[in-house]
XYZ file of C-alpha atoms in Angstrom:
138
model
C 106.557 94.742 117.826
C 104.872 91.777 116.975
C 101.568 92.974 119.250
C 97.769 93.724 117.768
C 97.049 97.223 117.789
C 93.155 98.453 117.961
C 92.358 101.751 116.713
C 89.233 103.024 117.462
C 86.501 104.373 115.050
C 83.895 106.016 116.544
C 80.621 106.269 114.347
C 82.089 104.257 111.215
C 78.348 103.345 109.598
C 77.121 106.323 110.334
C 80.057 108.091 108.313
C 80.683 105.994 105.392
C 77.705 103.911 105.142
C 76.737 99.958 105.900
C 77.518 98.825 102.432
C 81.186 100.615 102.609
C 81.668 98.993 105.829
C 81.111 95.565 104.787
C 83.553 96.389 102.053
C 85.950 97.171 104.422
C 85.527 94.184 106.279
C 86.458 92.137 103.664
C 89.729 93.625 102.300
C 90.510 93.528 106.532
C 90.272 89.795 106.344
C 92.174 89.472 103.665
C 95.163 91.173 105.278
C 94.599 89.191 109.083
C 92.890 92.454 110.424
C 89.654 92.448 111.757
C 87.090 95.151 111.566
C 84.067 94.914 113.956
C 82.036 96.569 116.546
C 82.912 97.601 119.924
C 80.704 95.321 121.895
C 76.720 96.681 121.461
C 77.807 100.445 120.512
C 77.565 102.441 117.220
C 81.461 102.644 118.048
C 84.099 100.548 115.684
C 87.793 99.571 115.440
C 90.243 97.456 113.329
C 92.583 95.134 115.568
C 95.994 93.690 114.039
C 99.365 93.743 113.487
C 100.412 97.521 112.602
C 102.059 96.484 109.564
C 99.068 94.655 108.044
C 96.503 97.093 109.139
C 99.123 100.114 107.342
C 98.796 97.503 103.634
C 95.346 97.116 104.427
C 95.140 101.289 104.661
C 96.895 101.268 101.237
C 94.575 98.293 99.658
C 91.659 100.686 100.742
C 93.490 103.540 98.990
C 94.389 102.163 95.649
C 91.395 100.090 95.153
C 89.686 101.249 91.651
C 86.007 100.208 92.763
C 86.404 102.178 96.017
C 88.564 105.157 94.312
C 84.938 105.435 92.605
C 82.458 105.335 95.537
C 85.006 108.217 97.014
C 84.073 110.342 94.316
C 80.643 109.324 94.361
C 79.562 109.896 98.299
C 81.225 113.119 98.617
C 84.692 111.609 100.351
C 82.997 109.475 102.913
C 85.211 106.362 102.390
C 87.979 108.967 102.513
C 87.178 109.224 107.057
C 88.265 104.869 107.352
C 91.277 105.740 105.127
C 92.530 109.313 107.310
C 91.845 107.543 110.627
C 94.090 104.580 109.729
C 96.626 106.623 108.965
C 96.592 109.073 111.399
C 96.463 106.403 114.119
C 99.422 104.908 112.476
C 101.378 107.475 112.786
C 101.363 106.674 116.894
C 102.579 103.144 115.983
C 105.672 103.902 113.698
C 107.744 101.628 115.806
C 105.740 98.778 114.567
C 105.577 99.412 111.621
C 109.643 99.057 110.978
C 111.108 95.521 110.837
C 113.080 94.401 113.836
C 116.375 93.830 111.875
C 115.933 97.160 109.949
C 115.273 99.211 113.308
C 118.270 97.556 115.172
C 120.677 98.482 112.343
C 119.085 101.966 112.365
C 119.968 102.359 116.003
C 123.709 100.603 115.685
C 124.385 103.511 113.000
C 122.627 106.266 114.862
C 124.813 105.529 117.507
C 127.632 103.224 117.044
C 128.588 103.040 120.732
C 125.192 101.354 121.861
C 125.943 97.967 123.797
C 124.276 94.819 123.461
C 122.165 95.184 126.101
C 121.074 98.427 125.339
C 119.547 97.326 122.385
C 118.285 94.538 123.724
C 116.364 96.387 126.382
C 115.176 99.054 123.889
C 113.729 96.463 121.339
C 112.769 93.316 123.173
C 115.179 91.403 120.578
C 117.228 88.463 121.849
C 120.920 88.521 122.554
C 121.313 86.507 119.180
C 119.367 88.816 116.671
C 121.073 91.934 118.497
C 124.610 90.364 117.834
C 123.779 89.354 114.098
C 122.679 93.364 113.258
C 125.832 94.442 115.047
C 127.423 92.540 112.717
C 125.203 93.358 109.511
C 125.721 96.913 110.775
C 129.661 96.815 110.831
C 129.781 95.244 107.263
C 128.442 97.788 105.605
């Protein structure tokens, strides 16, 4: 859960521009993602933590200045901002927190054991007991 994830983004200047890129660069960095080329190619990708590269997705989205330069290059910024979220969608374990998705499996199925849920989500023996117990309070 707590892994990088790298999504690829094959052609990004020549799609949305140097200038755009650079852009995007910067609001990466600010959420611990980075944004860079794939060794010498014209090839891309964004490497971090699912979760930060999914608020970066939505900085990218709701940003006024960038809303703008959508409108104004015909949608290009619009091909960073569908590939984020479309590669996302492969990583929606990640994306959950680990107490949320362990009480989300104790409901689902009440009869899961301890080590079941350990082996499913890497947690430890302690942080599987506490949502058992989080799970039966409610």
């Amino acid at each position: 859960m707590n892994d990088d994830i790298s999504i690829s983004l094959p052609s990004l200047i020549h799609r949305i521009g140097r200038e755009a890129v650079k852009q995007a660069q910067a609001i990466a960095t600010l959420y611990d993602c980075e944004l860079k080329r794939v060794r010498r190619s014209r090839n891309w990708c964004i490497v971090g933590a699912a979760i930060k590269i999914q608020s970066c997705s939505a900085h990218l989205q709701s940003e006024p200045l960038l809303a703008q330069q959508l409108i104004a290059k015909d949608g290009q910024f619009g091909y960073l901002i569908k590939k984020l979220e479309s590669a996302l969608l492969q990583h929606t374990d990640k994306l959950e927190p680990l107490g949320a998705k362990l009480i989300r499996l104790i409901t689902d199925n009440p009869a899961i054991t301890l080590g079941e849920l350990m082996q499913l989500t890497q947690c430890t023996i302690t942080e599987a007991r506490l949502a058992r117990f989080q799970a039966d309070s409610w």
